[in-house]
GROMACS .gro file of C-alpha atoms in nm:
model
  329
    1MET     CA    1   7.986   9.349  11.164
    2LEU     CA    2   7.961   9.689  11.330
    3LEU     CA    3   7.650   9.870  11.202
    4ALA     CA    4   7.606  10.244  11.257
    5HIS     CA    5   7.276  10.432  11.218
    6GLY     CA    6   7.190  10.758  11.045
    7PHE     CA    7   7.145  11.098  11.205
    8GLY     CA    8   6.834  11.112  11.422
    9GLY     CA    9   6.811  10.733  11.435
   10SER     CA   10   6.919  10.469  11.683
   11LYS     CA   11   7.005  10.101  11.687
   12ASP     CA   12   6.635  10.030  11.632
   13SER     CA   13   6.638  10.212  11.297
   14VAL     CA   14   6.891   9.964  11.153
   15ASP     CA   15   6.720   9.657  11.300
   16GLY     CA   16   6.602   9.532  10.960
   17GLU     CA   17   6.942   9.567  10.799
   18ALA     CA   18   7.108   9.400  11.098
   19ARG     CA   19   6.871   9.102  11.077
   20ASP     CA   20   6.927   9.068  10.702
   21LEU     CA   21   7.303   9.055  10.757
   22ALA     CA   22   7.254   8.804  11.039
   23THR     CA   23   7.066   8.572  10.801
   24ARG     CA   24   7.380   8.575  10.585
   25GLY     CA   25   7.578   8.441  10.878
   26TYR     CA   26   7.725   8.758  11.026
   27THR     CA   27   7.740   8.852  11.391
   28VAL     CA   28   7.605   9.208  11.387
   29LEU     CA   29   7.651   9.471  11.656
   30ALA     CA   30   7.413   9.768  11.623
   31TYR     CA   31   7.425  10.049  11.874
   32SER     CA   32   7.286  10.395  11.949
   33ALA     CA   33   7.549  10.666  11.911
   34ARG     CA   34   7.604  10.939  12.168
   35GLY     CA   35   7.299  11.162  12.202
   36PHE     CA   36   7.065  10.928  12.012
   37GLY     CA   37   6.811  10.674  12.131
   38ASP     CA   38   6.866  10.604  12.499
   39SER     CA   39   7.237  10.682  12.484
   40THR     CA   40   7.361  10.968  12.698
   41GLY     CA   41   7.631  11.214  12.604
   42SER     CA   42   7.634  11.496  12.351
   43ILE     CA   43   7.633  11.483  11.973
   44SER     CA   44   7.979  11.578  11.851
   45LEU     CA   45   7.934  11.477  11.486
   46ASN     CA   46   8.179  11.186  11.479
   47ASP     CA   47   8.445  11.344  11.695
   48PRO     CA   48   8.767  11.139  11.662
   49ASP     CA   49   8.798  11.138  12.041
   50ARG     CA   50   8.431  11.057  12.109
   51GLU     CA   51   8.206  10.885  11.852
   52VAL     CA   52   8.494  10.741  11.650
   53ALA     CA   53   8.671  10.632  11.967
   54ASP     CA   54   8.344  10.469  12.074
   55ALA     CA   55   8.348  10.264  11.753
   56ARG     CA   56   8.699  10.144  11.829
   57GLY     CA   57   8.578  10.048  12.177
   58LEU     CA   58   8.294   9.847  12.026
   59ILE     CA   59   8.545   9.666  11.805
   60ASP     CA   60   8.739   9.587  12.125
   61TRP     CA   61   8.418   9.439  12.266
   62LEU     CA   62   8.356   9.231  11.954
   63ALA     CA   63   8.703   9.082  11.988
   64GLU     CA   64   8.598   8.938  12.324
   65GLN     CA   65   8.286   8.762  12.198
   66PRO     CA   66   8.319   8.385  12.146
   67GLU     CA   67   8.116   8.384  11.822
   68VAL     CA   68   8.341   8.639  11.651
   69GLU     CA   69   8.630   8.520  11.436
   70LEU     CA   70   8.967   8.673  11.520
   71ASP     CA   71   9.254   8.763  11.290
   72ALA     CA   72   9.478   8.800  11.595
   73PRO     CA   73   9.428   8.845  11.969
   74GLY     CA   74   9.217   9.158  12.014
   75ASP     CA   75   9.166   9.185  11.637
   76PRO     CA   76   8.824   9.066  11.519
   77HIS     CA   77   8.756   8.991  11.152
   78VAL     CA   78   8.515   9.282  11.113
   79GLY     CA   79   8.341   9.505  10.863
   80VAL     CA   80   8.191   9.845  10.943
   81ALA     CA   81   7.885   9.982  10.766
   82GLY     CA   82   7.646  10.274  10.791
   83GLY     CA   83   7.441  10.526  10.601
   84SER     CA   84   7.465  10.907  10.610
   85TYR     CA   85   7.585  10.991  10.964
   86GLY     CA   86   7.667  10.623  11.010
   87GLY     CA   87   7.848  10.611  10.677
   88ALA     CA   88   8.081  10.890  10.782
   89LEU     CA   89   8.140  10.702  11.106
   90ALA     CA   90   8.226  10.385  10.914
   91LEU     CA   91   8.483  10.569  10.702
   92SER     CA   92   8.631  10.747  11.003
   93ALA     CA   93   8.658  10.420  11.194
   94GLY     CA   94   8.827  10.255  10.898
   95GLY     CA   95   9.068  10.545  10.867
   96THR     CA   96   9.175  10.525  11.232
   97ASP     CA   97   9.158  10.154  11.319
   98PRO     CA   98   9.370   9.911  11.113
   99ARG     CA   99   9.169   9.619  11.247
  100VAL     CA  100   8.876   9.709  11.018
  101ASP     CA  101   8.879   9.460  10.730
  102SER     CA  102   8.606   9.603  10.508
  103ILE     CA  103   8.402   9.927  10.490
  104ALA     CA  104   8.067  10.013  10.332
  105ALA     CA  105   7.939  10.371  10.352
  106ALA     CA  106   7.616  10.493  10.193
  107ILE     CA  107   7.484  10.843  10.110
  108THR     CA  108   7.741  11.016  10.325
  109TRP     CA  109   7.980  11.310  10.309
  110ASN     CA  110   8.349  11.361  10.251
  111ASP     CA  111   8.375  11.707  10.409
  112LEU     CA  112   8.068  11.820  10.602
  113GLY     CA  113   8.174  12.183  10.587
  114GLN     CA  114   8.196  12.176  10.209
  115ALA     CA  115   7.869  11.979  10.186
  116LEU     CA  116   7.669  12.228  10.394
  117PHE     CA  117   7.838  12.540  10.258
  118PRO     CA  118   7.906  12.451   9.893
  119ASN     CA  119   8.061  12.691   9.652
  120TYR     CA  120   7.946  12.702   9.292
  121GLY     CA  121   8.060  12.371   9.146
  122VAL     CA  122   8.249  12.358   8.818
  123THR     CA  123   8.403  12.067   8.630
  124SER     CA  124   8.757  11.999   8.738
  125THR     CA  125   9.053  11.845   8.557
  126GLU     CA  126   9.251  11.816   8.877
  127GLY     CA  127   9.385  11.466   8.933
  128ARG     CA  128   9.466  11.367   8.574
  129GLU     CA  129   9.831  11.329   8.667
  130THR     CA  130   9.763  11.083   8.948
  131LEU     CA  131   9.453  10.906   8.812
  132GLY     CA  132   9.550  10.861   8.450
  133ASP     CA  133   9.347  11.007   8.165
  134THR     CA  134   9.010  10.942   8.329
  135VAL     CA  135   8.853  11.214   8.541
  136THR     CA  136   8.586  11.091   8.776
  137PRO     CA  137   8.236  11.200   8.665
  138ALA     CA  138   8.149  11.400   8.975
  139ALA     CA  139   8.481  11.580   9.007
  140ALA     CA  140   8.442  11.947   9.100
  141GLU     CA  141   8.661  12.231   9.212
  142TYR     CA  142   8.600  12.388   9.551
  143GLY     CA  143   8.712  12.743   9.606
  144GLY     CA  144   8.601  12.785   9.963
  145PRO     CA  145   8.273  12.816  10.151
  146GLY     CA  146   7.970  12.936   9.961
  147VAL     CA  147   7.599  12.967  10.034
  148LEU     CA  148   7.463  12.771  10.328
  149LYS     CA  149   7.222  12.489  10.243
  150ARG     CA  150   6.985  12.650  10.487
  151GLY     CA  151   6.700  12.402  10.448
  152TRP     CA  152   6.911  12.089  10.491
  153ALA     CA  153   7.126  12.247  10.762
  154GLY     CA  154   6.812  12.343  10.952
  155VAL     CA  155   6.686  11.985  10.937
  156PHE     CA  156   7.026  11.841  11.025
  157PHE     CA  157   7.089  12.060  11.327
  158GLY     CA  158   6.722  12.082  11.421
  159VAL     CA  159   6.695  11.707  11.476
  160GLY     CA  160   6.983  11.712  11.723
  161ALA     CA  161   6.860  12.021  11.904
  162ALA     CA  162   6.494  11.916  11.924
  163SER     CA  163   6.514  11.734  12.255
  164ALA     CA  164   6.755  11.593  12.506
  165PRO     CA  165   6.733  11.245  12.656
  166PRO     CA  166   6.591  11.205  13.006
  167GLY     CA  167   6.814  11.375  13.261
  168GLY     CA  168   6.958  11.633  13.023
  169ASN     CA  169   7.223  11.589  12.760
  170GLY     CA  170   7.413  11.326  12.954
  171ASP     CA  171   7.707  11.542  13.049
  172GLU     CA  172   7.780  11.545  13.418
  173GLY     CA  173   7.884  11.852  13.611
  174THR     CA  174   7.692  12.101  13.398
  175ASP     CA  175   7.747  12.459  13.511
  176PRO     CA  176   7.404  12.609  13.606
  177SER     CA  177   7.507  12.934  13.437
  178THR     CA  178   7.517  12.753  13.102
  179ALA     CA  179   7.199  12.550  13.153
  180GLU     CA  180   6.985  12.772  12.929
  181SER     CA  181   7.238  12.754  12.645
  182THR     CA  182   7.272  12.377  12.685
  183SER     CA  183   6.894  12.338  12.673
  184ALA     CA  184   6.878  12.537  12.350
  185CYS     CA  185   7.144  12.312  12.204
  186GLY     CA  186   6.945  12.002  12.286
  187ARG     CA  187   7.170  11.702  12.234
  188PHE     CA  188   7.445  11.889  12.051
  189ALA     CA  189   7.779  11.959  12.211
  190PRO     CA  190   7.783  12.334  12.287
  191GLU     CA  191   8.076  12.411  12.056
  192PHE     CA  192   7.877  12.289  11.756
  193CYS     CA  193   7.559  12.461  11.865
  194ASP     CA  194   7.726  12.797  11.917
  195ALA     CA  195   7.924  12.786  11.593
  196TYR     CA  196   7.624  12.676  11.386
  197THR     CA  197   7.392  12.937  11.537
  198GLN     CA  198   7.626  13.215  11.434
  199SER     CA  199   7.665  13.073  11.083
  200ALA     CA  200   7.291  13.019  11.038
  201VAL     CA  201   7.223  13.385  11.113
  202THR     CA  202   7.489  13.522  10.879
  203GLY     CA  203   7.477  13.246  10.618
  204ILE     CA  204   7.856  13.241  10.631
  205PRO     CA  205   8.042  12.971  10.824
  206SER     CA  206   8.286  13.079  11.087
  207GLN     CA  207   8.634  12.935  11.066
  208GLN     CA  208   8.563  12.762  11.396
  209LEU     CA  209   8.267  12.575  11.246
  210LEU     CA  210   8.453  12.485  10.927
  211ASP     CA  211   8.745  12.349  11.128
  212LEU     CA  212   8.511  12.143  11.346
  213LEU     CA  213   8.317  12.002  11.050
  214THR     CA  214   8.627  11.918  10.848
  215GLY     CA  215   8.811  11.765  11.143
  216HIS     CA  216   8.511  11.542  11.214
  217SER     CA  217   8.471  11.429  10.852
  218PRO     CA  218   8.612  11.138  10.649
  219VAL     CA  219   8.828  11.386  10.455
  220ALA     CA  220   9.054  11.402  10.760
  221VAL     CA  221   9.139  11.028  10.754
  222ALA     CA  222   9.029  10.880  10.419
  223SER     CA  223   9.388  10.870  10.292
  224ASN     CA  224   9.466  10.624  10.573
  225ILE     CA  225   9.205  10.369  10.465
  226THR     CA  226   9.356  10.041  10.347
  227ALA     CA  227   9.055   9.809  10.382
  228PRO     CA  228   8.842   9.740  10.071
  229THR     CA  229   8.579  10.013  10.066
  230LEU     CA  230   8.239  10.047   9.900
  231LEU     CA  231   8.080  10.390   9.859
  232VAL     CA  232   7.711  10.389   9.766
  233GLN     CA  233   7.576  10.729   9.667
  234GLY     CA  234   7.231  10.834   9.551
  235THR     CA  235   7.150  11.027   9.236
  236GLN     CA  236   6.862  11.198   9.419
  237ASP     CA  237   7.050  11.373   9.694
  238THR     CA  238   7.085  11.747   9.737
  239LEU     CA  239   7.233  11.702  10.084
  240PHE     CA  240   7.530  11.478  10.002
  241GLY     CA  241   7.568  11.463   9.626
  242LEU     CA  242   7.774  11.236   9.405
  243ASP     CA  243   8.066  11.475   9.443
  244GLN     CA  244   8.104  11.377   9.809
  245ALA     CA  245   8.155  11.007   9.733
  246ASP     CA  246   8.375  11.102   9.441
  247ALA     CA  247   8.604  11.308   9.665
  248THR     CA  248   8.639  11.023   9.916
  249ALA     CA  249   8.706  10.772   9.639
  250ARG     CA  250   8.977  10.993   9.491
  251GLN     CA  251   9.146  11.021   9.832
  252ILE     CA  252   9.144  10.647   9.892
  253ALA     CA  253   9.259  10.564   9.540
  254ALA     CA  254   9.534  10.826   9.542
  255ALA     CA  255   9.674  10.666   9.859
  256GLY     CA  256   9.676  10.323   9.695
  257GLY     CA  257   9.357  10.184   9.843
  258ASN     CA  258   9.090   9.968   9.682
  259VAL     CA  259   8.760  10.154   9.649
  260THR     CA  260   8.438  10.085   9.464
  261VAL     CA  261   8.166  10.343   9.399
  262ARG     CA  262   7.810  10.258   9.307
  263TRP     CA  263   7.536  10.506   9.226
  264PHE     CA  264   7.173  10.415   9.283
  265ASP     CA  265   6.839  10.580   9.217
  266GLY     CA  266   6.786  10.714   9.568
  267GLY     CA  267   6.937  10.931   9.837
  268HIS     CA  268   6.821  11.181  10.097
  269ASP     CA  269   6.568  11.332   9.855
  270ALA     CA  270   6.416  10.990   9.792
  271GLY     CA  271   6.392  10.847  10.143
  272GLY     CA  272   6.751  10.735  10.190
  273THR     CA  273   6.884  10.392  10.101
  274ASP     CA  274   6.672  10.110   9.963
  275GLY     CA  275   6.678   9.737   9.900
  276THR     CA  276   6.909   9.780   9.602
  277SER     CA  277   7.175   9.966   9.799
  278ASP     CA  278   7.139   9.737  10.101
  279ARG     CA  279   7.189   9.427   9.884
  280ALA     CA  280   7.493   9.585   9.719
  281ILE     CA  281   7.647   9.640  10.062
  282ALA     CA  282   7.571   9.286  10.182
  283ASP     CA  283   7.711   9.136   9.860
  284PHE     CA  284   8.023   9.350   9.898
  285PHE     CA  285   8.084   9.214  10.247
  286ASP     CA  286   8.027   8.858  10.124
  287THR     CA  287   8.313   8.915   9.881
  288THR     CA  288   8.556   9.116  10.090
  289LEU     CA  289   8.508   8.952  10.430
  290ARG     CA  290   8.454   8.592  10.322
  291ASP     CA  291   8.705   8.591  10.036
  292SER     CA  292   9.041   8.606  10.213
  293ASP     CA  293   9.228   8.735   9.906
  294ALA     CA  294   8.985   9.021   9.852
  295ALA     CA  295   8.976   9.100  10.222
  296THR     CA  296   9.355   9.114  10.246
  297GLY     CA  297   9.389   9.358   9.956
  298THR     CA  298   9.734   9.477   9.853
  299GLY     CA  299   9.621   9.826   9.752
  300THR     CA  300   9.796   9.788   9.414
  301GLU     CA  301   9.482   9.789   9.202
  302PRO     CA  302   9.264  10.074   9.325
  303PHE     CA  303   8.968  10.150   9.105
  304VAL     CA  304   8.634  10.318   9.105
  305TYR     CA  305   8.344  10.146   8.936
  306SER     CA  306   8.043  10.373   8.914
  307THR     CA  307   7.708  10.258   8.785
  308GLN     CA  308   7.399  10.466   8.731
  309ARG     CA  309   7.090  10.284   8.612
  310ALA     CA  310   6.851  10.517   8.435
  311ALA     CA  311   6.582  10.487   8.172
  312ASP     CA  312   6.691  10.606   7.830
  313GLU     CA  313   6.461  10.764   7.573
  314ARG     CA  314   6.344  10.420   7.459
  315GLY     CA  315   6.256  10.311   7.809
  316GLY     CA  316   6.560  10.086   7.847
  317ASP     CA  317   6.851  10.103   8.089
  318ARG     CA  318   7.199  10.240   8.054
  319ASP     CA  319   7.509  10.199   8.266
  320ARG     CA  320   7.768  10.461   8.335
  321ARG     CA  321   8.092  10.293   8.429
  322MET     CA  322   8.430  10.436   8.498
  323THR     CA  323   8.756  10.279   8.610
  324LEU     CA  324   9.055  10.448   8.768
  325PRO     CA  325   9.394  10.281   8.711
  326PRO     CA  326   9.639  10.204   8.993
  327THR     CA  327   9.806  10.512   9.134
  328ARG     CA  328  10.123  10.348   9.260
  329ASP     CA  329  10.312  10.017   9.256
   0.00000   0.00000   0.00000
């Protein structure tokens, strides 16, 4: 199991989850992404050629470990999991590395540009032709960038810019003429820092920033995902709402993949993931990684199964469930 941490965290912040998975019999590799913990390098927000490539390199390393089961030489039997920043990494890794056998992503985004600069959301009927008569509950139309989520964006970018690891941002050969700018960017790669700074002042994203955020988001590769995928999204989340998981699920399902969505009473507004979401992820891996039929997955029966547990007026519980039919033979 490759386990990725959330933004501002490190391998230490997923220690508990890693140990819980280990007690279930998994070999778990947790790591600190570029620019976090004691890792050097700059934060490039899951750059396909940097952070995502790093994940593929870690999968290479797992394939060399004697305790890791192999599907073929150089191909470990592996699942990838993460929450928020780590969840986007898990999806991006699964969309670029066919060796990934199962994916679990929690409280994460589909398109970071759309998530940080949302337009006014309205109910959408788009997708009825490809997904049958059922429209997913969080479906929304997006007409282009809207108002910046200034509070969340400030937290998100502020964490990365707060401080650099010892010795600078880890990039060698820094030009002294750019040292002041690099210091202001903290651990962020300069191209993100510069583009965000401009957008934060105007409240309007530059095309450069939107292109960077979209290109470094699961939206760019989700249609390539063939491994069974679980998306866990919180109902208390104004950073990455239910619509973000919904969009990813629709991409995977439309391409013929097998995707499950679960809603839980949590999210960024409620402290992140919790025991309920963590258990759902572990149970999902028990099914998809240990059950060879489920892990193989033909992609002919994609579905979304969404559950929201909430107290009704009588103090009981209710489930909201929704299934999408197969999109292709």
